[in-house]
Tab-separated table of C-alpha atoms in Angstrom:
chain	number	residue	atom	x	y	z
A	185	MET	CA	90.031	67.808	118.590
A	186	SER	CA	86.369	68.676	118.271
A	187	ASP	CA	84.452	66.963	115.449
A	188	PRO	CA	80.865	66.577	116.727
A	189	LEU	CA	79.397	66.068	113.243
A	190	ASN	CA	82.023	63.471	112.266
A	191	LEU	CA	83.180	65.449	109.211
A	192	LYS	CA	86.971	65.073	109.453
A	193	LYS	CA	86.761	61.709	107.745
A	194	HIS	CA	85.566	63.560	104.634
A	195	ILE	CA	88.753	65.646	104.372
A	196	ARG	CA	91.258	63.890	102.154
A	197	GLU	CA	94.898	64.106	103.301
A	198	VAL	CA	97.703	64.232	100.741
A	199	LYS	CA	101.187	63.883	102.212
A	200	ASP	CA	104.063	66.055	100.941
A	201	PHE	CA	101.850	68.354	98.869
A	202	PRO	CA	102.299	71.050	97.587
A	203	ILE	CA	105.820	70.622	98.947
A	204	GLU	CA	107.592	67.989	101.017
A	205	GLY	CA	106.704	68.136	104.684
A	206	ILE	CA	103.211	69.576	104.188
A	207	ASN	CA	100.186	67.411	104.893
A	208	PHE	CA	97.637	68.887	102.501
A	209	ARG	CA	93.975	68.653	103.597
A	210	ASP	CA	91.806	68.670	100.467
A	211	ILE	CA	88.429	70.174	101.349
A	212	THR	CA	87.038	69.333	97.908
A	213	SER	CA	86.419	65.826	99.214
A	214	LEU	CA	83.932	67.340	101.700
A	215	ILE	CA	82.074	69.456	99.147
A	216	GLU	CA	82.074	66.576	96.633
A	217	ASN	CA	80.288	64.380	99.185
A	218	PRO	CA	76.626	65.489	99.177
A	219	GLU	CA	75.905	64.114	102.662
A	220	ALA	CA	78.950	65.760	104.269
A	221	PHE	CA	78.392	69.050	102.422
A	222	GLN	CA	74.693	69.088	103.345
A	223	THR	CA	75.494	68.289	106.988
A	224	THR	CA	77.941	71.193	107.115
A	225	CYS	CA	75.544	73.627	105.432
A	226	LYS	CA	72.538	72.504	107.513
A	227	GLU	CA	74.498	73.075	110.723
A	228	LEU	CA	75.553	76.560	109.596
A	229	ILE	CA	71.968	77.342	108.523
A	230	GLU	CA	70.707	76.262	111.953
A	231	VAL	CA	73.308	78.427	113.730
A	232	SER	CA	72.343	81.408	111.546
A	233	LYS	CA	68.642	80.822	112.141
A	234	ASN	CA	69.172	80.586	115.926
A	235	PHE	CA	71.083	83.881	115.803
A	236	ASN	CA	68.096	85.456	113.962
A	237	ALA	CA	70.384	86.543	111.146
A	238	SER	CA	69.133	89.162	108.715
A	239	VAL	CA	72.305	89.335	106.557
A	240	ILE	CA	74.987	86.780	105.654
A	241	THR	CA	78.500	88.091	104.951
A	242	SER	CA	81.444	86.013	103.844
A	243	ILE	CA	85.158	86.484	103.495
A	244	GLU	CA	87.020	85.923	100.219
A	245	SER	CA	86.680	83.325	98.782
A	246	ARG	CA	86.163	79.831	100.126
A	247	GLY	CA	83.645	80.985	102.707
A	248	PHE	CA	81.437	81.965	99.741
A	249	ILE	CA	80.633	78.285	99.100
A	250	PHE	CA	79.126	77.847	102.550
A	251	ALA	CA	77.677	81.342	102.941
A	252	GLY	CA	75.827	81.056	99.627
A	253	SER	CA	74.101	77.929	100.911
A	254	ILE	CA	73.119	79.663	104.163
A	255	SER	CA	71.827	82.739	102.337
A	256	PHE	CA	69.817	80.580	99.939
A	257	GLY	CA	68.509	78.321	102.722
A	258	LEU	CA	67.258	81.238	104.810
A	259	GLY	CA	66.338	83.613	101.985
A	260	LEU	CA	68.716	86.305	103.263
A	261	PRO	CA	70.936	88.856	101.496
A	262	PHE	CA	74.523	87.729	100.905
A	263	VAL	CA	77.240	90.415	101.180
A	264	LEU	CA	80.772	89.742	99.933
A	265	ALA	CA	83.882	90.848	101.834
A	266	ARG	CA	86.599	90.666	99.186
A	267	LYS	CA	90.257	91.293	98.548
A	268	PRO	CA	91.166	94.699	97.064
A	269	GLY	CA	90.125	95.385	93.491
A	270	LYS	CA	87.645	92.495	93.174
A	271	LEU	CA	84.406	94.480	93.590
A	272	PRO	CA	83.047	96.713	90.795
A	273	ASN	CA	81.695	99.588	92.917
A	274	GLU	CA	83.241	102.036	95.363
A	275	THR	CA	84.179	100.241	98.601
A	276	PHE	CA	84.830	100.593	102.290
A	277	LYS	CA	88.336	99.240	102.926
A	278	LYS	CA	89.938	97.882	106.081
A	279	ASP	CA	93.698	97.173	106.114
A	280	PHE	CA	95.239	94.609	108.452
A	281	ASP	CA	98.431	92.669	109.055
A	282	LEU	CA	98.916	88.931	108.791
A	283	GLU	CA	101.829	86.752	109.868
A	284	TYR	CA	103.253	86.890	106.336
A	285	GLY	CA	102.420	90.443	105.232
A	286	SER	CA	99.475	92.794	105.028
A	287	THR	CA	96.198	92.833	103.118
A	288	SER	CA	92.780	94.477	103.029
A	289	ILE	CA	89.138	93.526	103.011
A	290	GLU	CA	86.588	95.544	101.027
A	291	ILE	CA	82.794	95.784	101.072
A	292	GLN	CA	80.838	97.778	98.501
A	293	LYS	CA	79.515	101.129	99.702
A	294	ASN	CA	76.236	100.558	97.872
A	295	THR	CA	75.514	97.595	100.160
A	296	THR	CA	72.748	98.617	102.529
A	297	PHE	CA	72.933	97.700	106.214
A	298	LYS	CA	70.561	98.798	108.948
A	299	ARG	CA	71.625	99.266	112.571
A	300	SER	CA	69.141	96.535	113.467
A	301	ASP	CA	70.712	93.963	111.096
A	302	ARG	CA	71.992	90.779	112.674
A	303	VAL	CA	74.985	89.787	110.573
A	304	VAL	CA	76.478	86.289	110.417
A	305	ILE	CA	80.021	86.284	109.030
A	306	VAL	CA	81.079	83.006	107.423
A	307	ASP	CA	84.607	81.836	106.696
A	308	ASP	CA	85.931	78.444	105.688
A	309	LEU	CA	88.902	78.300	108.061
A	310	VAL	CA	90.088	80.446	110.957
A	311	ASP	CA	93.828	80.166	111.442
A	312	THR	CA	94.972	82.764	113.988
A	313	GLY	CA	91.857	84.954	113.985
A	314	LYS	CA	93.484	88.077	112.461
A	315	THR	CA	91.050	88.295	109.522
A	316	PHE	CA	88.192	87.701	111.943
A	317	HIS	CA	89.285	90.568	114.197
A	318	THR	CA	89.389	92.896	111.182
A	319	ILE	CA	85.876	91.951	110.100
A	320	ARG	CA	84.696	92.028	113.717
A	321	SER	CA	85.882	95.660	113.920
A	322	LEU	CA	83.500	96.433	111.043
A	323	TYR	CA	80.622	94.390	112.520
A	324	PRO	CA	81.156	94.266	116.306
A	325	LYS	CA	77.812	92.565	117.053
A	326	ALA	CA	78.011	89.967	114.285
A	327	HIS	CA	78.037	86.211	114.858
A	328	TYR	CA	81.239	84.737	113.445
A	329	ALA	CA	81.014	81.163	112.114
A	330	ALA	CA	83.622	79.009	110.398
A	331	VAL	CA	83.622	75.514	109.003
A	332	TYR	CA	87.121	74.771	110.330
A	333	ALA	CA	88.970	76.299	113.265
A	334	LYS	CA	92.598	75.971	114.316
A	335	PRO	CA	93.591	76.163	118.007
A	336	LEU	CA	95.049	79.705	117.749
A	337	GLY	CA	91.869	81.094	116.172
A	338	LYS	CA	89.003	79.064	117.618
A	339	ASP	CA	88.531	81.229	120.713
A	340	SER	CA	87.802	84.172	118.394
A	341	LEU	CA	84.777	82.369	116.950
A	342	ASP	CA	81.195	82.152	118.072
A	343	THR	CA	80.661	78.881	116.173
A	344	PHE	CA	82.768	76.383	114.271
A	345	ILE	CA	81.935	72.970	112.856
A	346	THR	CA	85.233	71.096	113.111
A	347	GLU	CA	88.576	71.766	114.792
A	348	VAL	CA	91.771	70.979	112.873
A	349	SER	CA	95.392	71.102	114.009
A	350	GLN	CA	97.361	74.347	113.668
A	351	ASP	CA	99.619	72.819	110.987
A	352	THR	CA	96.671	71.878	108.726
A	353	TRP	CA	96.619	73.406	105.257
A	354	ILE	CA	93.222	73.381	103.529
A	355	PHE	CA	93.123	74.189	99.833
A	356	PHE	CA	90.655	74.206	96.989
A	357	PRO	CA	91.843	73.437	93.465
A	358	TRP	CA	91.745	77.127	92.479
A	359	ASP	CA	94.217	77.912	95.279
A	360	MET	CA	96.839	75.887	93.485
A	361	ALA	CA	97.089	77.822	90.201
A	362	LEU	CA	100.583	79.300	89.951
A	363	GLN	CA	99.911	81.292	86.805
A	364	TYR	CA	97.066	82.961	84.957
A	365	VAL	CA	94.772	80.529	83.172
A	366	ALA	CA	92.483	81.994	80.504
A	367	PRO	CA	88.769	81.185	80.907
A	368	TYR	CA	87.498	78.305	78.777
A	369	LYS	CA	85.613	79.698	75.781
A	370	GLY	CA	84.464	76.428	74.238
A	371	GLU	CA	85.248	74.858	70.897
A	372	GLY	CA	86.156	77.054	67.942
């Protein structure tokens, strides 16, 4: 598997989590390691710069971590592609099917794009490429970059940093909440 930047060693593996038989890959160990996180972001910034990006777009929600760094590093606008009902303004909506059901991606209508914009779309992980194909239908000339790519989805990408096996599960701590947790409001 491809790992040219030697980043796989920064992904912690937890056996039998969240259930028996699953080998959980904890990406927080990558973002908690400043050198590994910077290496990942610098590579994505370089790819975006070489593409002459004028806009960075990211898919809900883990791609936001990496896309925010790219946008900041290049001084470019950052447009969110979110799940339904997460954006405050009127949206464009694109429905699509996944292996386990259907969903939608939304982008605010008040977001301004020009025909000349060169859009880089950032995601954390591409599994089968179905989300990518939906976003690609909205931005056919965009450059699609992911931090991690699985074998079934990697051919859909223009750029990825590290390849992981198809059975890899990558979670962030906020993926694991099974119930609503009220925001912390401080003492008193």
